[in-house]
XYZ file of C-alpha atoms in Angstrom:
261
model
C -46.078 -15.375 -31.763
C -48.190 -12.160 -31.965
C -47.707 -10.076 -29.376
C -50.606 -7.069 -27.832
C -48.858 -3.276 -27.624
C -49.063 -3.645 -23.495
C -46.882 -7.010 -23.762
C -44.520 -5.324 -26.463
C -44.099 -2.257 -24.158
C -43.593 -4.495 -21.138
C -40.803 -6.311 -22.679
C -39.185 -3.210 -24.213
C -38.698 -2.099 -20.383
C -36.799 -5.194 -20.289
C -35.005 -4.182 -22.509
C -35.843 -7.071 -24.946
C -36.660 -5.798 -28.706
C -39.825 -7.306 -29.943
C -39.401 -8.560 -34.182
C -43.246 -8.311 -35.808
C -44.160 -9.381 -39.335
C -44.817 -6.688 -41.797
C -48.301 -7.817 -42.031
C -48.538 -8.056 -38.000
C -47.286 -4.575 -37.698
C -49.429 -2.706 -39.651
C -52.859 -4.866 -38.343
C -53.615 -2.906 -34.835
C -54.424 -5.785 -32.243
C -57.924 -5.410 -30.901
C -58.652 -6.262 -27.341
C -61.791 -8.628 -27.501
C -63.430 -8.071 -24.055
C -63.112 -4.020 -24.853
C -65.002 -1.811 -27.829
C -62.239 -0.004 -28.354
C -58.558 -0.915 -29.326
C -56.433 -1.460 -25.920
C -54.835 1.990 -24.931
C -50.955 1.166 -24.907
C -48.837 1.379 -22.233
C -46.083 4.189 -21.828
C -42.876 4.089 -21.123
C -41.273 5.683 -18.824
C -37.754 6.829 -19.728
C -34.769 5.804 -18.057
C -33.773 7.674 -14.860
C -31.086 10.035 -15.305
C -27.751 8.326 -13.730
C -27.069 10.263 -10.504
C -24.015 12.281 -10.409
C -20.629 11.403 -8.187
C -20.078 13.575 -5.264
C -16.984 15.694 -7.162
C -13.679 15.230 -5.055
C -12.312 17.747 -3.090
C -10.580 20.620 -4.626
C -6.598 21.156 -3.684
C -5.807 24.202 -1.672
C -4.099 25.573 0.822
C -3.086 23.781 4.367
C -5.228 26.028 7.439
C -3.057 28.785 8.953
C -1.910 29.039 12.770
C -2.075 25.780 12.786
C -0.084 26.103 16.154
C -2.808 28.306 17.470
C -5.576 25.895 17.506
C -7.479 24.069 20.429
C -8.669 20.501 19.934
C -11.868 20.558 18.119
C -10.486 23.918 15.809
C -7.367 21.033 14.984
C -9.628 18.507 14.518
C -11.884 20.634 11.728
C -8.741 21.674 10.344
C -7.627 17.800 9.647
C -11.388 17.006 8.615
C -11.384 20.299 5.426
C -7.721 19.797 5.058
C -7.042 19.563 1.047
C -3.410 20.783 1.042
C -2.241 17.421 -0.795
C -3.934 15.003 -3.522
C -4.929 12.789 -0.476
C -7.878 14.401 0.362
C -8.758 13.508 -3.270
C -9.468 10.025 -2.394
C -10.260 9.764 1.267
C -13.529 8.014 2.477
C -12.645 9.590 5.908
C -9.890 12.081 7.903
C -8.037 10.238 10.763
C -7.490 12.322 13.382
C -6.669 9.916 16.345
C -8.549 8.884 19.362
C -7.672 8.317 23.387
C -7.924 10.827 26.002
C -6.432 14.309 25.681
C -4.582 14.201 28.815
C -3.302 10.443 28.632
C 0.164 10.091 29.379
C 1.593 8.117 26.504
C 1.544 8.763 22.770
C 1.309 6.618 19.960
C 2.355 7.308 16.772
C 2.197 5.510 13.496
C 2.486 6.116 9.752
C -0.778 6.344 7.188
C -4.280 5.395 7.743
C -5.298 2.228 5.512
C -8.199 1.057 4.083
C -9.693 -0.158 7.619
C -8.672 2.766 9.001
C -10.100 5.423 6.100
C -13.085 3.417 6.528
C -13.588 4.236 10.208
C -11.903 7.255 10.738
C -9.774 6.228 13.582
C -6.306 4.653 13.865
C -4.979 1.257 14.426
C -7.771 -0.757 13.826
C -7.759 -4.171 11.847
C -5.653 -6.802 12.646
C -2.879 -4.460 13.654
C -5.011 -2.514 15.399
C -5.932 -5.472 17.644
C -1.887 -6.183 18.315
C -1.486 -2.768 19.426
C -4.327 -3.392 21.974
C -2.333 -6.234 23.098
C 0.619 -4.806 23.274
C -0.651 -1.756 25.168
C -2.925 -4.068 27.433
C 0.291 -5.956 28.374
C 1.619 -2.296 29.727
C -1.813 -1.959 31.635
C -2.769 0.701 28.974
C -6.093 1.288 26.732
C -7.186 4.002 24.419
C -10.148 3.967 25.574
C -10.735 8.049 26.459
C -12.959 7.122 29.304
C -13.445 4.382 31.523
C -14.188 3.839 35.131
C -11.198 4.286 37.080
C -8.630 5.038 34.872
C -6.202 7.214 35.386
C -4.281 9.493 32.620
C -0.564 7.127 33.299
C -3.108 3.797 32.304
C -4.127 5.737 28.898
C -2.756 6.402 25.421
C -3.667 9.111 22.600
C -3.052 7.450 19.023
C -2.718 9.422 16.066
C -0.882 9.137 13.024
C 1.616 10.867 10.672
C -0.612 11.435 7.345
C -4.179 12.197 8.383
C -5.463 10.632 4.610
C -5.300 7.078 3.517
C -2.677 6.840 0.402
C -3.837 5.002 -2.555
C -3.363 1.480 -2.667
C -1.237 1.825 1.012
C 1.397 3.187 -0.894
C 4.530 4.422 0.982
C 3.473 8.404 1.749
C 5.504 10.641 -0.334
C 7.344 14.032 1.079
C 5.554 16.200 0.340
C 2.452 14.694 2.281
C 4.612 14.031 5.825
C 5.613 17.577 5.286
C 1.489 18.797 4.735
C 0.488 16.519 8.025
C 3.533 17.327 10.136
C 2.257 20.684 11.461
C -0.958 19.000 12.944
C 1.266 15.850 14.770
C 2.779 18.980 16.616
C 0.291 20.761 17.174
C -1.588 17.505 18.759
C 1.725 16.498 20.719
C 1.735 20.199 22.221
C -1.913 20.177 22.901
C -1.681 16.581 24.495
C 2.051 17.346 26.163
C 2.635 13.402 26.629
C 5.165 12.288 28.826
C 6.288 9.639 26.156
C 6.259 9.169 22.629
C 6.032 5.785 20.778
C 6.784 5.813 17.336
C 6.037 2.977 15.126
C 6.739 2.026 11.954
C 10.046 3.679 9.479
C 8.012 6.735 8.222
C 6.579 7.899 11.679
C 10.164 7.382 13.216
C 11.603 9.077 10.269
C 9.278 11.781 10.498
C 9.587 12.309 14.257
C 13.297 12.592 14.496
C 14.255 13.964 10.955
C 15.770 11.405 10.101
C 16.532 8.495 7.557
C 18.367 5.603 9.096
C 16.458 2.748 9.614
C 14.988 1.382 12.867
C 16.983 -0.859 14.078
C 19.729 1.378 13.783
C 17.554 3.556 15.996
C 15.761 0.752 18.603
C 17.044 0.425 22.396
C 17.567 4.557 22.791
C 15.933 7.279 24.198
C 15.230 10.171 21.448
C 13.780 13.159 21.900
C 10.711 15.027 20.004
C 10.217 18.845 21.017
C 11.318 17.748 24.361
C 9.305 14.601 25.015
C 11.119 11.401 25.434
C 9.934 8.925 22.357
C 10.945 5.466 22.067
C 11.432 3.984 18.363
C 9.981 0.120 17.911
C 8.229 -1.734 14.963
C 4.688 -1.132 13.027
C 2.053 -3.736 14.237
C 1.370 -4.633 11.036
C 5.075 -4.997 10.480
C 5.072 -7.647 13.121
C 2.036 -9.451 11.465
C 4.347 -10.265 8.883
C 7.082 -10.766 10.779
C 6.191 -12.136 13.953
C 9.964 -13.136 15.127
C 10.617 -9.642 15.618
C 7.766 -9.456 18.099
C 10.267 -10.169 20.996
C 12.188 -7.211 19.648
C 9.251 -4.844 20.081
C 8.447 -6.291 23.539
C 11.908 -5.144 24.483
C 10.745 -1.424 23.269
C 7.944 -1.664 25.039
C 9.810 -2.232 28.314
C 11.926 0.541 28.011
C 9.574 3.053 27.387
C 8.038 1.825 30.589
C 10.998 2.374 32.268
C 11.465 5.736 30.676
C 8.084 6.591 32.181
C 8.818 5.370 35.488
C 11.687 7.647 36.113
C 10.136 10.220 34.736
C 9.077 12.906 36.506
C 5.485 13.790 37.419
Protein backbone atom coordinates (compact mmCIF):
# COMPACT_ATOMS: atom_id res chain seq x y z
CA UNK A 1 0.00 0.00 0.00
CA UNK A 2 1.21 3.49 -1.10
CA UNK A 3 0.80 5.85 1.26
CA UNK A 4 0.34 10.22 0.56
CA UNK A 5 3.11 12.40 2.81
CA UNK A 6 -0.10 13.76 5.05
CA UNK A 7 -1.04 9.94 5.89
CA UNK A 8 2.78 9.07 6.45
CA UNK A 9 3.12 12.12 8.78
CA UNK A 10 -0.13 11.25 10.52
CA UNK A 11 0.98 7.87 11.39
CA UNK A 12 4.52 8.91 12.36
CA UNK A 13 2.66 10.97 15.26
CA UNK A 14 1.51 7.64 16.15
CA UNK A 15 4.38 6.71 16.41
CA UNK A 16 4.08 3.95 13.71
CA UNK A 17 7.16 3.94 11.09
CA UNK A 18 5.91 3.87 7.59
CA UNK A 19 8.34 1.09 5.12
CA UNK A 20 8.13 2.59 1.22
CA UNK A 21 9.63 0.89 -1.82
CA UNK A 22 12.71 2.39 -3.25
CA UNK A 23 10.84 3.16 -6.32
CA UNK A 24 7.76 4.60 -4.14
CA UNK A 25 10.09 6.81 -2.27
CA UNK A 26 11.73 8.61 -4.72
CA UNK A 27 8.19 9.12 -7.03
CA UNK A 28 6.57 12.35 -5.11
CA UNK A 29 2.72 11.47 -4.78
CA UNK A 30 0.63 14.01 -6.60
CA UNK A 31 -2.68 15.05 -5.21
CA UNK A 32 -5.19 14.70 -8.22
CA UNK A 33 -7.94 17.25 -7.31
CA UNK A 34 -4.86 19.95 -6.71
CA UNK A 35 -2.20 21.51 -9.50
CA UNK A 36 0.32 21.34 -7.31
CA UNK A 37 1.91 18.43 -5.23
CA UNK A 38 0.01 18.23 -1.65
CA UNK A 39 1.97 20.50 0.88
CA UNK A 40 2.99 17.93 3.73
CA UNK A 41 2.05 18.05 7.02
CA UNK A 42 4.50 19.02 9.97
CA UNK A 43 5.19 17.61 12.85
CA UNK A 44 5.13 18.92 15.80
CA UNK A 45 7.83 17.73 18.21
CA UNK A 46 7.21 16.07 21.31
CA UNK A 47 6.44 18.23 24.38
CA UNK A 48 9.20 18.57 26.68
CA UNK A 49 8.38 16.17 29.85
CA UNK A 50 7.51 18.55 32.71
CA UNK A 51 9.82 18.64 35.55
CA UNK A 52 9.06 17.10 39.32
CA UNK A 53 8.49 19.62 41.94
CA UNK A 54 12.29 19.03 43.63
CA UNK A 55 11.82 17.81 47.36
CA UNK A 56 12.45 19.83 50.11
CA UNK A 57 15.90 20.64 51.12
CA UNK A 58 17.11 19.43 54.88
CA UNK A 59 17.79 22.17 57.32
CA UNK A 60 17.50 23.33 60.42
CA UNK A 61 14.34 22.75 62.96
CA UNK A 62 12.65 26.73 63.60
CA UNK A 63 14.05 28.37 66.76
CA UNK A 64 11.95 29.43 69.98
CA UNK A 65 9.96 26.97 69.20
CA UNK A 66 8.54 27.50 72.82
CA UNK A 67 7.85 31.07 71.95
CA UNK A 68 5.32 30.58 69.34
CA UNK A 69 1.43 31.20 69.24
CA UNK A 70 -0.79 28.81 67.29
CA UNK A 71 -0.72 29.77 63.74
CA UNK A 72 3.43 30.84 64.12
CA UNK A 73 3.54 26.72 65.44
CA UNK A 74 1.49 25.70 62.90
CA UNK A 75 3.84 27.44 59.91
CA UNK A 76 6.66 26.17 61.73
CA UNK A 77 5.30 22.32 61.38
CA UNK A 78 4.09 23.19 57.69
CA UNK A 79 8.29 24.56 56.46
CA UNK A 80 9.69 22.21 58.97
CA UNK A 81 12.65 20.18 57.04
CA UNK A 82 14.79 19.32 60.10
CA UNK A 83 14.57 15.42 59.21
CA UNK A 84 14.41 13.35 55.77
CA UNK A 85 10.57 13.26 56.37
CA UNK A 86 9.77 16.30 54.92
CA UNK A 87 11.47 14.68 51.88
CA UNK A 88 8.52 12.64 51.14
CA UNK A 89 5.47 14.21 52.67
CA UNK A 90 2.30 14.92 50.51
CA UNK A 91 1.15 17.00 53.57
CA UNK A 92 2.28 18.32 57.41
CA UNK A 93 -0.10 17.04 60.18
CA UNK A 94 -0.51 19.37 62.60
CA UNK A 95 -3.70 18.20 64.52
CA UNK A 96 -7.18 19.46 64.66
CA UNK A 97 -10.01 20.09 67.63
CA UNK A 98 -10.48 23.16 69.52
CA UNK A 99 -7.62 25.02 71.20
CA UNK A 100 -9.18 25.19 74.48
CA UNK A 101 -10.76 21.54 74.59
CA UNK A 102 -10.14 19.82 77.65
CA UNK A 103 -8.71 16.49 76.63
CA UNK A 104 -5.71 15.62 74.48
CA UNK A 105 -5.08 13.00 72.18
CA UNK A 106 -2.01 11.82 71.22
CA UNK A 107 -0.81 9.27 68.76
CA UNK A 108 2.30 8.19 66.87
CA UNK A 109 2.97 9.03 62.85
CA UNK A 110 0.65 10.24 60.28
CA UNK A 111 -0.03 7.44 57.51
CA UNK A 112 -0.85 7.43 54.16
CA UNK A 113 -4.65 8.55 54.88
CA UNK A 114 -3.50 10.85 57.10
CA UNK A 115 -0.45 12.55 54.80
CA UNK A 116 -3.10 12.63 52.33
CA UNK A 117 -5.41 14.90 54.32
CA UNK A 118 -3.35 16.62 56.56
CA UNK A 119 -5.14 15.82 59.70
CA UNK A 120 -4.91 12.97 62.23
CA UNK A 121 -6.78 9.87 62.90
CA UNK A 122 -8.64 9.46 59.96
CA UNK A 123 -9.25 6.04 58.08
CA UNK A 124 -10.54 3.24 59.65
CA UNK A 125 -8.78 4.06 62.88
CA UNK A 126 -9.71 7.30 62.68
CA UNK A 127 -13.40 6.29 62.70
CA UNK A 128 -12.71 3.97 66.09
CA UNK A 129 -11.32 6.86 67.77
CA UNK A 130 -14.60 8.74 66.97
CA UNK A 131 -16.29 5.95 68.60
CA UNK A 132 -14.42 5.66 71.28
CA UNK A 133 -14.46 9.39 72.06
CA UNK A 134 -18.31 9.57 71.18
CA UNK A 135 -18.83 6.84 73.85
CA UNK A 136 -17.11 9.55 76.44
CA UNK A 137 -19.61 12.24 75.00
CA UNK A 138 -16.53 13.79 73.21
CA UNK A 139 -15.90 15.07 69.41
CA UNK A 140 -13.10 16.86 67.74
CA UNK A 141 -15.09 18.75 66.13
CA UNK A 142 -13.54 22.56 67.05
CA UNK A 143 -16.97 24.01 66.84
CA UNK A 144 -20.34 22.95 67.23
CA UNK A 145 -23.51 24.25 68.71
CA UNK A 146 -23.45 23.84 72.28
CA UNK A 147 -20.44 22.32 73.10
CA UNK A 148 -18.57 23.00 75.73
CA UNK A 149 -14.52 22.79 76.03
CA UNK A 150 -14.94 19.34 78.83
CA UNK A 151 -17.20 17.63 75.58
CA UNK A 152 -14.04 18.38 73.15
CA UNK A 153 -10.66 16.91 72.26
CA UNK A 154 -7.42 18.42 70.42
CA UNK A 155 -5.63 15.47 68.41
CA UNK A 156 -2.25 15.74 67.30
CA UNK A 157 0.45 13.46 66.84
CA UNK A 158 4.11 12.68 67.72
CA UNK A 159 5.93 12.99 64.12
CA UNK A 160 4.25 15.75 62.14
CA UNK A 161 5.49 13.75 58.56
CA UNK A 162 4.23 10.48 57.31
CA UNK A 163 7.32 7.82 57.42
CA UNK A 164 7.88 5.85 54.37
CA UNK A 165 6.07 2.82 53.95
CA UNK A 166 4.50 3.41 57.87
CA UNK A 167 7.68 2.45 59.05
CA UNK A 168 8.31 2.56 62.85
CA UNK A 169 9.70 6.48 63.31
CA UNK A 170 13.28 6.44 64.09
CA UNK A 171 15.00 8.70 67.06
CA UNK A 172 16.10 11.01 65.67
CA UNK A 173 12.63 12.11 64.13
CA UNK A 174 10.58 11.84 67.79
CA UNK A 175 13.44 13.91 68.97
CA UNK A 176 12.93 16.72 65.69
CA UNK A 177 8.87 16.67 66.42
CA UNK A 178 9.05 16.58 70.21
CA UNK A 179 9.59 20.33 70.71
CA UNK A 180 6.29 21.18 68.76
CA UNK A 181 4.01 18.29 70.93
CA UNK A 182 5.14 20.68 73.85
CA UNK A 183 4.82 23.52 72.63
CA UNK A 184 1.05 22.50 71.45
CA UNK A 185 0.37 20.80 74.98
CA UNK A 186 1.49 24.25 76.65
CA UNK A 187 -0.43 26.31 74.23
CA UNK A 188 -3.59 23.98 74.63
CA UNK A 189 -2.86 23.35 78.67
CA UNK A 190 -5.28 20.15 78.59
CA UNK A 191 -6.50 18.84 81.64
CA UNK A 192 -5.73 15.21 80.36
CA UNK A 193 -3.53 13.53 78.13
CA UNK A 194 -4.30 10.31 76.15
CA UNK A 195 -1.56 8.66 74.68
CA UNK A 196 -1.96 5.99 72.19
CA UNK A 197 0.00 3.70 70.64
CA UNK A 198 4.02 2.42 72.05
CA UNK A 199 5.91 5.35 70.36
CA UNK A 200 3.59 8.27 71.56
CA UNK A 201 3.60 6.66 75.15
CA UNK A 202 7.25 6.16 74.84
CA UNK A 203 7.77 9.52 73.73
CA UNK A 204 5.54 11.19 76.33
CA UNK A 205 6.99 9.65 79.41
CA UNK A 206 10.68 8.91 78.31
CA UNK A 207 10.37 5.84 78.44
CA UNK A 208 10.75 2.23 76.91
CA UNK A 209 8.68 -0.37 78.66
CA UNK A 210 5.88 -1.45 76.91
CA UNK A 211 2.20 -0.57 77.44
CA UNK A 212 0.81 -2.86 79.25
CA UNK A 213 3.41 -2.59 81.65
CA UNK A 214 2.28 1.03 81.74
CA UNK A 215 -1.92 0.71 81.34
CA UNK A 216 -4.29 1.24 84.54
CA UNK A 217 -1.93 4.36 86.03
CA UNK A 218 -1.96 7.83 86.17
CA UNK A 219 1.41 9.40 84.57
CA UNK A 220 2.28 12.63 84.33
CA UNK A 221 3.52 14.91 81.21
CA UNK A 222 4.86 18.52 82.22
CA UNK A 223 2.28 18.37 84.85
CA UNK A 224 -0.82 17.16 83.03
CA UNK A 225 -2.29 13.91 84.03
CA UNK A 226 -2.04 11.41 80.76
CA UNK A 227 -3.48 8.09 80.66
CA UNK A 228 -1.54 5.30 78.51
CA UNK A 229 -4.06 2.83 76.33
CA UNK A 230 -3.76 1.15 72.82
CA UNK A 231 -3.42 2.66 69.05
CA UNK A 232 -6.84 2.39 67.20
CA UNK A 233 -5.37 0.83 64.57
CA UNK A 234 -3.74 -1.51 67.03
CA UNK A 235 -7.17 -2.59 68.06
CA UNK A 236 -8.25 -3.11 64.35
CA UNK A 237 -6.00 -5.87 64.42
CA UNK A 238 -6.57 -6.91 67.57
CA UNK A 239 -9.97 -6.34 68.50
CA UNK A 240 -9.91 -8.56 71.92
CA UNK A 241 -7.94 -5.97 73.44
CA UNK A 242 -10.70 -3.48 72.76
CA UNK A 243 -12.19 -4.19 76.28
CA UNK A 244 -8.75 -3.34 77.57
CA UNK A 245 -8.81 0.13 76.04
CA UNK A 246 -12.42 0.70 77.19
CA UNK A 247 -11.06 0.23 80.67
CA UNK A 248 -8.46 3.26 79.81
CA UNK A 249 -10.95 5.13 78.66
CA UNK A 250 -12.87 4.99 81.94
CA UNK A 251 -10.20 5.99 83.97
CA UNK A 252 -9.20 8.89 82.29
CA UNK A 253 -12.79 9.90 82.77
CA UNK A 254 -12.49 9.48 86.18
CA UNK A 255 -9.20 11.28 86.28
CA UNK A 256 -11.09 14.19 84.74
CA UNK A 257 -13.86 14.12 87.04
CA UNK A 258 -11.83 14.70 90.10
CA UNK A 259 -9.95 16.97 88.60
CA UNK A 260 -10.04 20.26 89.40
CA UNK A 261 -11.57 23.08 87.34
Amino acid sequence: MVWDERQAAMLAEMGIRVWQSPAAAASPVIDAKAEVPASPVAVAPPASAVPRAAAPARGARPGEVEAMDWPTLRAAVAGCTACGLCRGRTNTVFGVGHAQAHWMVVGEAPGEQEDRQGEPFVGKAGQLLDHMLQALGLTRQAEGEGLQPAQQVYIANVLKCRPPMNRNPQPEEVAQCEPYLARQVALLRPRLILAMGRFAVQSLLQTGEPIGRLRGRVHQYHGVPAIVTYHPAYLLRNPADKAKAWDDLCLAREVMRNASP
